[in-house]
C-alpha cells in the first residue's frame, strides 16, 4: 500500500489534535479514546501507549479504561460493522438464525468476528433500542428492521460485490 505511510501520518496528526482539543485532561480520557477510535476504527496498542505517555498517565490506566467499556475495541474492525441485536424482543423474533447465517456466509469461525480482509465485522448487542422493529440489525449504524437471514445475507453480498468492483 503506497499511501500507508501518509495515512498513518495523518492519523497521528489527528490523534495529536484530539489530545490538544481536550488539553490532555485525564478527566476527558473516555472522550479522547472515543475520538481516537473514530480515527482508527479501533484502539491500537501503540496508540494507547502514546496517548498515556502524552497525558502523563500510566499505560495501565489507559488500557484499563479501554478494556472496561464495551464500545471500545482493541482489535481491528472491518469496514462494515454489522450488529445483530440479541436483546429479548429480537431474540424471540429469531435473531439467532440471522447471526448464524451471517457468520456462515462470511466464514467466521473459531470465535473470529472480523473477516481476514478487514471488510466485515459481526457483533451481537443487547437491545439497539428499536424493539418494535425486531429483529434488528445495524450495518455501520444504519438500522435494518424486521430482518431475515436471507435479506441480511443479500445485503452483505451486495456490499461485498461493491468492494470487489471498487
Ligand atoms: S431487543 Fe432488539 S432492539 Fe430491542
GROMACS .gro file of N, CA and C and ligand atoms in nm:
model
  502
    1UNK      N    1   0.084  -0.121   0.000
    1UNK     CA    2   0.000   0.000   0.000
    1UNK      C    3   0.087   0.125   0.000
    2UNK      N    4   0.098   0.195  -0.110
    2UNK     CA    5   0.190   0.307  -0.118
    2UNK      C    6   0.155   0.422  -0.026
    3UNK      N    7   0.027   0.442   0.002
    3UNK     CA    8  -0.006   0.560   0.083
    3UNK      C    9  -0.019   0.527   0.232
    4UNK      N   10   0.025   0.406   0.269
    4UNK     CA   11   0.009   0.367   0.411
    4UNK      C   12   0.080   0.464   0.505
    5UNK      N   13   0.203   0.506   0.463
    5UNK     CA   14   0.278   0.598   0.547
    5UNK      C   15   0.205   0.730   0.563
    6UNK      N   16   0.149   0.778   0.453
    6UNK     CA   17   0.076   0.905   0.457
    6UNK      C   18  -0.045   0.890   0.549
    7UNK      N   19  -0.117   0.778   0.532
    7UNK     CA   20  -0.236   0.757   0.612
    7UNK      C   21  -0.201   0.752   0.760
    8UNK      N   22  -0.097   0.676   0.793
    8UNK     CA   23  -0.067   0.666   0.935
    8UNK      C   24  -0.017   0.800   0.988
    9UNK      N   25   0.052   0.877   0.903
    9UNK     CA   26   0.095   1.010   0.945
    9UNK      C   27  -0.025   1.101   0.974
   10UNK      N   28  -0.125   1.092   0.886
   10UNK     CA   29  -0.245   1.175   0.906
   10UNK      C   30  -0.318   1.136   1.033
   11UNK      N   31  -0.323   1.005   1.056
   11UNK     CA   32  -0.391   0.959   1.177
   11UNK      C   33  -0.318   1.009   1.302
   12UNK      N   34  -0.187   1.007   1.294
   12UNK     CA   35  -0.108   1.051   1.408
   12UNK      C   36  -0.135   1.200   1.435
   13UNK      N   37  -0.142   1.277   1.329
   13UNK     CA   38  -0.174   1.419   1.344
   13UNK      C   39  -0.311   1.434   1.408
   14UNK      N   40  -0.407   1.351   1.362
   14UNK     CA   41  -0.543   1.358   1.417
   14UNK      C   42  -0.544   1.326   1.567
   15UNK      N   43  -0.465   1.228   1.607
   15UNK     CA   44  -0.458   1.193   1.750
   15UNK      C   45  -0.405   1.311   1.830
   16UNK      N   46  -0.301   1.375   1.776
   16UNK     CA   47  -0.246   1.491   1.847
   16UNK      C   48  -0.347   1.605   1.857
   17UNK      N   49  -0.425   1.622   1.751
   17UNK     CA   50  -0.528   1.728   1.755
   17UNK      C   51  -0.633   1.697   1.862
   18UNK      N   52  -0.669   1.568   1.871
   18UNK     CA   53  -0.768   1.529   1.973
   18UNK      C   54  -0.713   1.557   2.113
   19UNK      N   55  -0.587   1.521   2.132
   19UNK     CA   56  -0.525   1.544   2.264
   19UNK      C   57  -0.519   1.693   2.297
   20UNK      N   58  -0.485   1.772   2.195
   20UNK     CA   59  -0.479   1.919   2.213
   20UNK      C   60  -0.616   1.973   2.251
   21UNK      N   61  -0.716   1.929   2.172
   21UNK     CA   62  -0.851   1.980   2.190
   21UNK      C   63  -0.899   1.958   2.334
   22UNK      N   64  -0.865   1.842   2.389
   22UNK     CA   65  -0.907   1.810   2.526
   22UNK      C   66  -0.803   1.851   2.630
   23UNK      N   67  -0.702   1.923   2.582
   23UNK     CA   68  -0.593   1.972   2.667
   23UNK      C   69  -0.533   1.862   2.755
   24UNK      N   70  -0.535   1.742   2.702
   24UNK     CA   71  -0.475   1.627   2.771
   24UNK      C   72  -0.529   1.608   2.913
   25UNK      N   73  -0.654   1.649   2.933
   25UNK     CA   74  -0.710   1.638   3.068
   25UNK      C   75  -0.749   1.494   3.097
   26UNK      N   76  -0.696   1.438   3.204
   26UNK     CA   77  -0.727   1.299   3.238
   26UNK      C   78  -0.876   1.273   3.252
   27UNK      N   79  -0.952   1.374   3.302
   27UNK     CA   80  -1.096   1.351   3.319
   27UNK      C   81  -1.168   1.342   3.184
   28UNK      N   82  -1.099   1.373   3.077
   28UNK     CA   83  -1.162   1.360   2.945
   28UNK      C   84  -1.110   1.238   2.868
   29UNK      N   85  -1.050   1.148   2.943
   29UNK     CA   86  -0.989   1.031   2.878
   29UNK      C   87  -1.090   0.950   2.794
   30UNK      N   88  -1.210   0.929   2.846
   30UNK     CA   89  -1.308   0.848   2.772
   30UNK      C   90  -1.342   0.916   2.639
   31UNK      N   91  -1.366   1.047   2.645
   31UNK     CA   92  -1.398   1.122   2.523
   31UNK      C   93  -1.281   1.116   2.425
   32UNK      N   94  -1.161   1.127   2.477
   32UNK     CA   95  -1.041   1.122   2.392
   32UNK      C   96  -1.033   0.986   2.323
   33UNK      N   97  -1.054   0.880   2.401
   33UNK     CA   98  -1.045   0.745   2.342
   33UNK      C   99  -1.155   0.723   2.237
   34UNK      N  100  -1.274   0.779   2.265
   34UNK     CA  101  -1.382   0.765   2.166
   34UNK      C  102  -1.340   0.827   2.033
   35UNK      N  103  -1.283   0.946   2.041
   35UNK     CA  104  -1.245   1.016   1.918
   35UNK      C  105  -1.128   0.945   1.848
   36UNK      N  106  -1.035   0.895   1.929
   36UNK     CA  107  -0.922   0.822   1.870
   36UNK      C  108  -0.975   0.696   1.799
   37UNK      N  109  -1.073   0.631   1.861
   37UNK     CA  110  -1.128   0.511   1.799
   37UNK      C  111  -1.196   0.543   1.666
   38UNK      N  112  -1.255   0.662   1.657
   38UNK     CA  113  -1.315   0.701   1.528
   38UNK      C  114  -1.209   0.713   1.419
   39UNK      N  115  -1.091   0.755   1.457
   39UNK     CA  116  -0.984   0.771   1.359
   39UNK      C  117  -0.936   0.636   1.307
   40UNK      N  118  -0.917   0.540   1.399
   40UNK     CA  119  -0.858   0.411   1.361
   40UNK      C  120  -0.961   0.300   1.341
   41UNK      N  121  -1.084   0.325   1.389
   41UNK     CA  122  -1.189   0.224   1.394
   41UNK      C  123  -1.163   0.121   1.504
   42UNK      N  124  -1.051   0.131   1.573
   42UNK     CA  125  -1.026   0.053   1.693
   42UNK      C  126  -0.914   0.124   1.769
   43UNK      N  127  -0.871   0.068   1.880
   43UNK     CA  128  -0.766   0.135   1.958
   43UNK      C  129  -0.638   0.052   1.952
   44UNK      N  130  -0.549   0.085   1.859
   44UNK     CA  131  -0.424   0.009   1.850
   44UNK      C  132  -0.340   0.028   1.978
   45UNK      N  133  -0.273  -0.080   2.015
   45UNK     CA  134  -0.196  -0.078   2.139
   45UNK      C  135  -0.095   0.036   2.144
   46UNK      N  136  -0.022   0.055   2.031
   46UNK     CA  137   0.084   0.157   2.036
   46UNK      C  138   0.024   0.297   2.048
   47UNK      N  139  -0.098   0.315   1.996
   47UNK     CA  140  -0.161   0.446   2.008
   47UNK      C  141  -0.206   0.470   2.152
   48UNK      N  142  -0.256   0.365   2.216
   48UNK     CA  143  -0.296   0.379   2.357
   48UNK      C  144  -0.175   0.415   2.442
   49UNK      N  145  -0.064   0.352   2.413
   49UNK     CA  146   0.058   0.382   2.490
   49UNK      C  147   0.098   0.528   2.466
   50UNK      N  148   0.087   0.572   2.342
   50UNK     CA  149   0.122   0.711   2.310
   50UNK      C  150   0.030   0.808   2.384
   51UNK      N  151  -0.099   0.777   2.381
   51UNK     CA  152  -0.196   0.863   2.449
   51UNK      C  153  -0.162   0.872   2.598
   52UNK      N  154  -0.133   0.756   2.658
   52UNK     CA  155  -0.100   0.753   2.801
   52UNK      C  156   0.022   0.841   2.829
   53UNK      N  157   0.128   0.819   2.751
   53UNK     CA  158   0.251   0.894   2.775
   53UNK      C  159   0.228   1.043   2.760
   54UNK      N  160   0.156   1.081   2.655
   54UNK     CA  161   0.143   1.225   2.634
   54UNK      C  162   0.043   1.289   2.731
   55UNK      N  163  -0.037   1.206   2.800
   55UNK     CA  164  -0.127   1.264   2.900
   55UNK      C  165  -0.068   1.254   3.040
   56UNK      N  166   0.051   1.195   3.049
   56UNK     CA  167   0.114   1.179   3.180
   56UNK      C  168   0.044   1.073   3.265
   57UNK      N  169  -0.023   0.977   3.198
   57UNK     CA  170  -0.091   0.869   3.271
   57UNK      C  171  -0.013   0.740   3.250
   58UNK      N  172  -0.040   0.642   3.335
   58UNK     CA  173   0.026   0.514   3.312
   58UNK      C  174  -0.049   0.441   3.202
   59UNK      N  175   0.024   0.364   3.119
   59UNK     CA  176  -0.046   0.285   3.018
   59UNK      C  177  -0.151   0.194   3.082
   60UNK      N  178  -0.124   0.143   3.202
   60UNK     CA  179  -0.220   0.053   3.268
   60UNK      C  180  -0.354   0.121   3.289
   61UNK      N  181  -0.350   0.248   3.325
   61UNK     CA  182  -0.475   0.321   3.349
   61UNK      C  183  -0.553   0.334   3.218
   62UNK      N  184  -0.482   0.372   3.112
   62UNK     CA  185  -0.548   0.392   2.983
   62UNK      C  186  -0.601   0.258   2.928
   63UNK      N  187  -0.522   0.153   2.939
   63UNK     CA  188  -0.568   0.021   2.895
   63UNK      C  189  -0.688  -0.024   2.978
   64UNK      N  190  -0.685   0.010   3.107
   64UNK     CA  191  -0.795  -0.027   3.195
   64UNK      C  192  -0.926   0.035   3.147
   65UNK      N  193  -0.921   0.162   3.111
   65UNK     CA  194  -1.041   0.230   3.063
   65UNK      C  195  -1.084   0.171   2.928
   66UNK      N  196  -0.986   0.147   2.843
   66UNK     CA  197  -1.017   0.096   2.708
   66UNK      C  198  -1.080  -0.044   2.713
   67UNK      N  199  -1.043  -0.121   2.813
   67UNK     CA  200  -1.100  -0.257   2.820
   67UNK      C  201  -1.229  -0.259   2.902
   68UNK      N  202  -1.253  -0.157   2.980
   68UNK     CA  203  -1.373  -0.155   3.065
   68UNK      C  204  -1.499  -0.130   2.983
   69UNK      N  205  -1.491  -0.039   2.889
   69UNK     CA  206  -1.610  -0.001   2.813
   69UNK      C  207  -1.629  -0.091   2.691
   70UNK      N  208  -1.751  -0.141   2.681
   70UNK     CA  209  -1.781  -0.233   2.572
   70UNK      C  210  -1.764  -0.170   2.434
   71UNK      N  211  -1.783  -0.037   2.429
   71UNK     CA  212  -1.776   0.029   2.298
   71UNK      C  213  -1.635   0.042   2.243
   72UNK      N  214  -1.538   0.018   2.328
   72UNK     CA  215  -1.401   0.028   2.279
   72UNK      C  216  -1.354  -0.108   2.230
   73UNK      N  217  -1.279  -0.105   2.121
   73UNK     CA  218  -1.226  -0.230   2.068
   73UNK      C  219  -1.075  -0.221   2.056
   74UNK      N  220  -1.008  -0.324   2.107
   74UNK     CA  221  -0.863  -0.327   2.095
   74UNK      C  222  -0.819  -0.410   1.974
   75UNK      N  223  -0.919  -0.460   1.903
   75UNK     CA  224  -0.890  -0.539   1.782
   75UNK      C  225  -0.934  -0.458   1.661
   76UNK      N  226  -0.865  -0.474   1.548
   76UNK     CA  227  -0.909  -0.403   1.428
   76UNK      C  228  -1.049  -0.450   1.389
   77UNK      N  229  -1.129  -0.356   1.340
   77UNK     CA  230  -1.263  -0.392   1.294
   77UNK      C  231  -1.273  -0.375   1.144
   78UNK      N  232  -1.373  -0.440   1.088
   78UNK     CA  233  -1.394  -0.432   0.945
   78UNK      C  234  -1.450  -0.298   0.902
   79UNK      N  235  -1.446  -0.276   0.772
   79UNK     CA  236  -1.501  -0.152   0.717
   79UNK      C  237  -1.651  -0.143   0.745
   80UNK      N  238  -1.718  -0.259   0.739
   80UNK     CA  239  -1.861  -0.264   0.770
   80UNK      C  240  -1.879  -0.338   0.902
   81UNK      N  241  -1.935  -0.268   1.000
   81UNK     CA  242  -1.961  -0.332   1.129
   81UNK      C  243  -2.110  -0.365   1.136
   82UNK      N  244  -2.136  -0.495   1.144
   82UNK     CA  245  -2.274  -0.543   1.144
   82UNK      C  246  -2.308  -0.583   1.287
   83UNK      N  247  -2.412  -0.521   1.340
   83UNK     CA  248  -2.452  -0.556   1.477
   83UNK      C  249  -2.587  -0.626   1.472
   84UNK      N  250  -2.589  -0.745   1.526
   84UNK     CA  251  -2.714  -0.821   1.530
   84UNK      C  252  -2.766  -0.809   1.672
   85UNK      N  253  -2.886  -0.755   1.687
   85UNK     CA  254  -2.941  -0.739   1.821
   85UNK      C  255  -2.983  -0.874   1.877
   86UNK      N  256  -2.941  -0.898   1.999
   86UNK     CA  257  -2.984  -1.021   2.064
   86UNK      C  258  -3.052  -0.990   2.197
   87UNK      N  259  -3.115  -0.873   2.200
   87UNK     CA  260  -3.198  -0.841   2.318
   87UNK      C  261  -3.322  -0.930   2.315
   88UNK      N  262  -3.403  -0.920   2.420
   88UNK     CA  263  -3.516  -1.013   2.433
   88UNK      C  264  -3.612  -1.007   2.313
   89UNK      N  265  -3.654  -0.885   2.277
   89UNK     CA  266  -3.753  -0.873   2.168
   89UNK      C  267  -3.698  -0.932   2.039
   90UNK      N  268  -3.572  -0.905   2.012
   90UNK     CA  269  -3.513  -0.956   1.888
   90UNK      C  270  -3.489  -1.107   1.897
   91UNK      N  271  -3.450  -1.150   2.015
   91UNK     CA  272  -3.421  -1.294   2.031
   91UNK      C  273  -3.546  -1.376   2.005
   92UNK      N  274  -3.658  -1.334   2.064
   92UNK     CA  275  -3.781  -1.414   2.045
   92UNK      C  276  -3.830  -1.405   1.900
   93UNK      N  277  -3.787  -1.302   1.831
   93UNK     CA  278  -3.827  -1.294   1.689
   93UNK      C  279  -3.715  -1.345   1.597
   94UNK      N  280  -3.635  -1.433   1.652
   94UNK     CA  281  -3.539  -1.511   1.573
   94UNK      C  282  -3.419  -1.433   1.521
   95UNK      N  283  -3.349  -1.369   1.612
   95UNK     CA  284  -3.225  -1.305   1.570
   95UNK      C  285  -3.111  -1.407   1.553
   96UNK      N  286  -3.119  -1.518   1.629
   96UNK     CA  287  -3.008  -1.615   1.625
   96UNK      C  288  -2.983  -1.671   1.485
   97UNK      N  289  -3.087  -1.708   1.409
   97UNK     CA  290  -3.059  -1.758   1.273
   97UNK      C  291  -2.994  -1.652   1.182
   98UNK      N  292  -3.021  -1.525   1.209
   98UNK     CA  293  -2.959  -1.418   1.128
   98UNK      C  294  -2.809  -1.418   1.156
   99UNK      N  295  -2.775  -1.424   1.283
   99UNK     CA  296  -2.634  -1.425   1.322
   99UNK      C  297  -2.564  -1.547   1.262
  100UNK      N  298  -2.629  -1.663   1.274
  100UNK     CA  299  -2.568  -1.786   1.223
  100UNK      C  300  -2.547  -1.776   1.072
  101UNK      N  301  -2.646  -1.723   1.001
  101UNK     CA  302  -2.636  -1.713   0.855
  101UNK      C  303  -2.522  -1.619   0.814
  102UNK      N  304  -2.510  -1.509   0.889
  102UNK     CA  305  -2.404  -1.412   0.859
  102UNK      C  306  -2.265  -1.472   0.881
  103UNK      N  307  -2.251  -1.538   0.996
  103UNK     CA  308  -2.120  -1.596   1.028
  103UNK      C  309  -2.082  -1.702   0.926
  104UNK      N  310  -2.183  -1.777   0.887
  104UNK     CA  311  -2.158  -1.882   0.788
  104UNK      C  312  -2.116  -1.820   0.654
  105UNK      N  313  -2.192  -1.719   0.609
  105UNK     CA  314  -2.162  -1.656   0.480
  105UNK      C  315  -2.023  -1.593   0.478
  106UNK      N  316  -1.985  -1.535   0.592
  106UNK     CA  317  -1.857  -1.465   0.597
  106UNK      C  318  -1.742  -1.556   0.640
  107UNK      N  319  -1.775  -1.682   0.666
  107UNK     CA  320  -1.671  -1.779   0.703
  107UNK      C  321  -1.605  -1.747   0.836
  108UNK      N  322  -1.682  -1.691   0.929
  108UNK     CA  323  -1.625  -1.656   1.059
  108UNK      C  324  -1.629  -1.777   1.151
  109UNK      N  325  -1.511  -1.828   1.182
  109UNK     CA  326  -1.504  -1.948   1.266
  109UNK      C  327  -1.415  -1.921   1.387
  110UNK      N  328  -1.418  -2.014   1.480
  110UNK     CA  329  -1.330  -2.011   1.598
  110UNK      C  330  -1.334  -1.878   1.673
  111UNK      N  331  -1.452  -1.827   1.690
  111UNK     CA  332  -1.466  -1.705   1.769
  111UNK      C  333  -1.422  -1.578   1.698
  112UNK      N  334  -1.384  -1.587   1.572
  112UNK     CA  335  -1.344  -1.465   1.498
  112UNK      C  336  -1.469  -1.382   1.470
  113UNK      N  337  -1.455  -1.251   1.479
  113UNK     CA  338  -1.568  -1.163   1.448
  113UNK      C  339  -1.542  -1.079   1.324
  114UNK      N  340  -1.419  -1.082   1.276
  114UNK     CA  341  -1.383  -0.995   1.163
  114UNK      C  342  -1.322  -1.079   1.052
  115UNK      N  343  -1.362  -1.050   0.928
  115UNK     CA  344  -1.305  -1.124   0.816
  115UNK      C  345  -1.158  -1.086   0.799
  116UNK      N  346  -1.075  -1.180   0.752
  116UNK     CA  347  -0.930  -1.152   0.743
  116UNK      C  348  -0.898  -1.032   0.655
  117UNK      N  349  -0.984  -1.001   0.557
  117UNK     CA  350  -0.957  -0.885   0.471
  117UNK      C  351  -1.004  -0.754   0.534
  118UNK      N  352  -1.050  -0.760   0.659
  118UNK     CA  353  -1.098  -0.643   0.733
  118UNK      C  354  -1.214  -0.571   0.662
  119UNK      N  355  -1.297  -0.649   0.594
  119UNK     CA  356  -1.414  -0.586   0.531
  119UNK      C  357  -1.534  -0.589   0.624
  120UNK      N  358  -1.556  -0.703   0.690
  120UNK     CA  359  -1.677  -0.715   0.774
  120UNK      C  360  -1.643  -0.756   0.917
  121UNK      N  361  -1.714  -0.694   1.010
  121UNK     CA  362  -1.711  -0.737   1.150
  121UNK      C  363  -1.855  -0.766   1.191
  122UNK      N  364  -1.875  -0.877   1.258
  122UNK     CA  365  -2.010  -0.911   1.305
  122UNK      C  366  -2.008  -0.915   1.457
  123UNK      N  367  -2.101  -0.842   1.517
  123UNK     CA  368  -2.109  -0.840   1.663
  123UNK      C  369  -2.254  -0.860   1.707
  124UNK      N  370  -2.271  -0.902   1.830
  124UNK     CA  371  -2.408  -0.902   1.884
  124UNK      C  372  -2.416  -0.791   1.988
  125UNK      N  373  -2.534  -0.737   2.002
  125UNK     CA  374  -2.555  -0.634   2.103
  125UNK      C  375  -2.686  -0.663   2.177
  126UNK      N  376  -2.694  -0.613   2.297
  126UNK     CA  377  -2.817  -0.630   2.374
  126UNK      C  378  -2.903  -0.506   2.355
  127UNK      N  379  -3.009  -0.519   2.284
  127UNK     CA  380  -3.108  -0.413   2.257
  127UNK      C  381  -3.051  -0.287   2.193
  128UNK      N  382  -3.091  -0.268   2.071
  128UNK     CA  383  -3.048  -0.148   1.997
  128UNK      C  384  -3.150  -0.035   2.015
  129UNK      N  385  -3.251  -0.059   2.096
  129UNK     CA  386  -3.349   0.045   2.125
  129UNK      C  387  -3.453   0.062   2.015
  130UNK      N  388  -3.470  -0.037   1.932
  130UNK     CA  389  -3.570  -0.030   1.825
  130UNK      C  390  -3.653  -0.158   1.826
  131UNK      N  391  -3.694  -0.198   1.945
  131UNK     CA  392  -3.758  -0.329   1.963
  131UNK      C  393  -3.882  -0.348   1.875
  132UNK      N  394  -3.954  -0.238   1.846
  132UNK     CA  395  -4.075  -0.251   1.764
  132UNK      C  396  -4.042  -0.305   1.626
  133UNK      N  397  -3.916  -0.289   1.586
  133UNK     CA  398  -3.875  -0.335   1.453
  133UNK      C  399  -3.806  -0.472   1.457
  134UNK      N  400  -3.813  -0.538   1.571
  134UNK     CA  401  -3.740  -0.664   1.590
  134UNK      C  402  -3.775  -0.769   1.483
  135UNK      N  403  -3.677  -0.849   1.443
  135UNK     CA  404  -3.537  -0.844   1.482
  135UNK      C  405  -3.461  -0.736   1.405
  136UNK      N  406  -3.367  -0.674   1.475
  136UNK     CA  407  -3.298  -0.557   1.420
  136UNK      C  408  -3.149  -0.586   1.398
  137UNK      N  409  -3.101  -0.538   1.284
  137UNK     CA  410  -2.959  -0.547   1.252
  137UNK      C  411  -2.914  -0.407   1.212
  138UNK      N  412  -2.797  -0.364   1.256
  138UNK     CA  413  -2.745  -0.238   1.202
  138UNK      C  414  -2.618  -0.267   1.122
  139UNK      N  415  -2.601  -0.192   1.016
  139UNK     CA  416  -2.477  -0.201   0.938
  139UNK      C  417  -2.420  -0.060   0.935
  140UNK      N  418  -2.306  -0.043   0.997
  140UNK     CA  419  -2.246   0.090   1.016
  140UNK      C  420  -2.349   0.190   1.068
  141UNK      N  421  -2.428   0.145   1.163
  141UNK     CA  422  -2.523   0.233   1.230
  141UNK      C  423  -2.658   0.245   1.162
  142UNK      N  424  -2.669   0.198   1.038
  142UNK     CA  425  -2.798   0.209   0.968
  142UNK      C  426  -2.886   0.091   1.012
  143UNK      N  427  -3.007   0.125   1.053
  143UNK     CA  428  -3.096   0.022   1.109
  143UNK      C  429  -3.171  -0.053   1.001
  144UNK      N  430  -3.167  -0.185   1.011
  144UNK     CA  431  -3.246  -0.270   0.923
  144UNK      C  432  -3.342  -0.349   1.012
  145UNK      N  433  -3.471  -0.312   1.007
  145UNK     CA  434  -3.570  -0.376   1.094
  145UNK      C  435  -3.635  -0.495   1.026
  146UNK      N  436  -3.705  -0.573   1.108
  146UNK     CA  437  -3.772  -0.695   1.061
  146UNK      C  438  -3.681  -0.774   0.967
  147UNK      N  439  -3.562  -0.792   1.016
  147UNK     CA  440  -3.459  -0.856   0.934
  147UNK      C  441  -3.483  -1.006   0.923
  148UNK      N  442  -3.438  -1.061   0.812
  148UNK     CA  443  -3.440  -1.206   0.794
  148UNK      C  444  -3.299  -1.248   0.753
  149UNK      N  445  -3.264  -1.375   0.776
  149UNK     CA  446  -3.131  -1.420   0.733
  149UNK      C  447  -3.109  -1.393   0.584
  150UNK      N  448  -3.210  -1.421   0.504
  150UNK     CA  449  -3.196  -1.405   0.358
  150UNK      C  450  -3.169  -1.258   0.322
  151UNK      N  451  -3.249  -1.168   0.380
  151UNK     CA  452  -3.236  -1.026   0.345
  151UNK      C  453  -3.099  -0.973   0.387
  152UNK      N  454  -3.054  -1.011   0.506
  152UNK     CA  455  -2.926  -0.958   0.554
  152UNK      C  456  -2.810  -1.017   0.475
  153UNK      N  457  -2.817  -1.146   0.444
  153UNK     CA  458  -2.709  -1.207   0.364
  153UNK      C  459  -2.706  -1.141   0.225
  154UNK      N  460  -2.825  -1.112   0.171
  154UNK     CA  461  -2.829  -1.047   0.039
  154UNK      C  462  -2.762  -0.909   0.045
  155UNK      N  463  -2.787  -0.837   0.154
  155UNK     CA  464  -2.724  -0.705   0.171
  155UNK      C  465  -2.572  -0.716   0.177
  156UNK      N  466  -2.527  -0.817   0.251
  156UNK     CA  467  -2.383  -0.839   0.266
  156UNK      C  468  -2.320  -0.873   0.131
  157UNK      N  469  -2.391  -0.957   0.056
  157UNK     CA  470  -2.340  -0.994  -0.077
  157UNK      C  471  -2.327  -0.871  -0.166
  158UNK      N  472  -2.427  -0.784  -0.156
  158UNK     CA  473  -2.425  -0.659  -0.231
  158UNK      C  474  -2.301  -0.576  -0.194
  159UNK      N  475  -2.280  -0.560  -0.064
  159UNK     CA  476  -2.165  -0.480  -0.017
  159UNK      C  477  -2.034  -0.544  -0.061
  160UNK      N  478  -2.026  -0.677  -0.049
  160UNK     CA  479  -1.903  -0.747  -0.087
  160UNK      C  480  -1.876  -0.728  -0.236
  161UNK      N  481  -1.983  -0.733  -0.315
  161UNK     CA  482  -1.969  -0.715  -0.460
  161UNK      C  483  -1.916  -0.574  -0.489
  162UNK      N  484  -1.974  -0.476  -0.422
  162UNK     CA  485  -1.930  -0.337  -0.438
  162UNK      C  486  -1.783  -0.323  -0.405
  163UNK      N  487  -1.739  -0.390  -0.300
  163UNK     CA  488  -1.598  -0.384  -0.260
  163UNK      C  489  -1.507  -0.443  -0.367
  164UNK      N  490  -1.552  -0.557  -0.423
  164UNK     CA  491  -1.469  -0.622  -0.525
  164UNK      C  492  -1.456  -0.535  -0.649
  165UNK      N  493  -1.564  -0.461  -0.678
  165UNK     CA  494  -1.563  -0.380  -0.801
  165UNK      C  495  -1.493  -0.245  -0.782
  166UNK      N  496  -1.477  -0.204  -0.657
  166UNK     CA  497  -1.419  -0.070  -0.636
  166UNK      C  498  -1.267  -0.075  -0.645
  167LIG     S1  499  -3.429  -0.614   2.171
  167LIG    FE1  500  -3.351  -0.574   1.975
  167LIG     S2  501  -3.389  -0.364   1.951
  167LIG    FE2  502  -3.459  -0.405   2.150
   0.00000   0.00000   0.00000
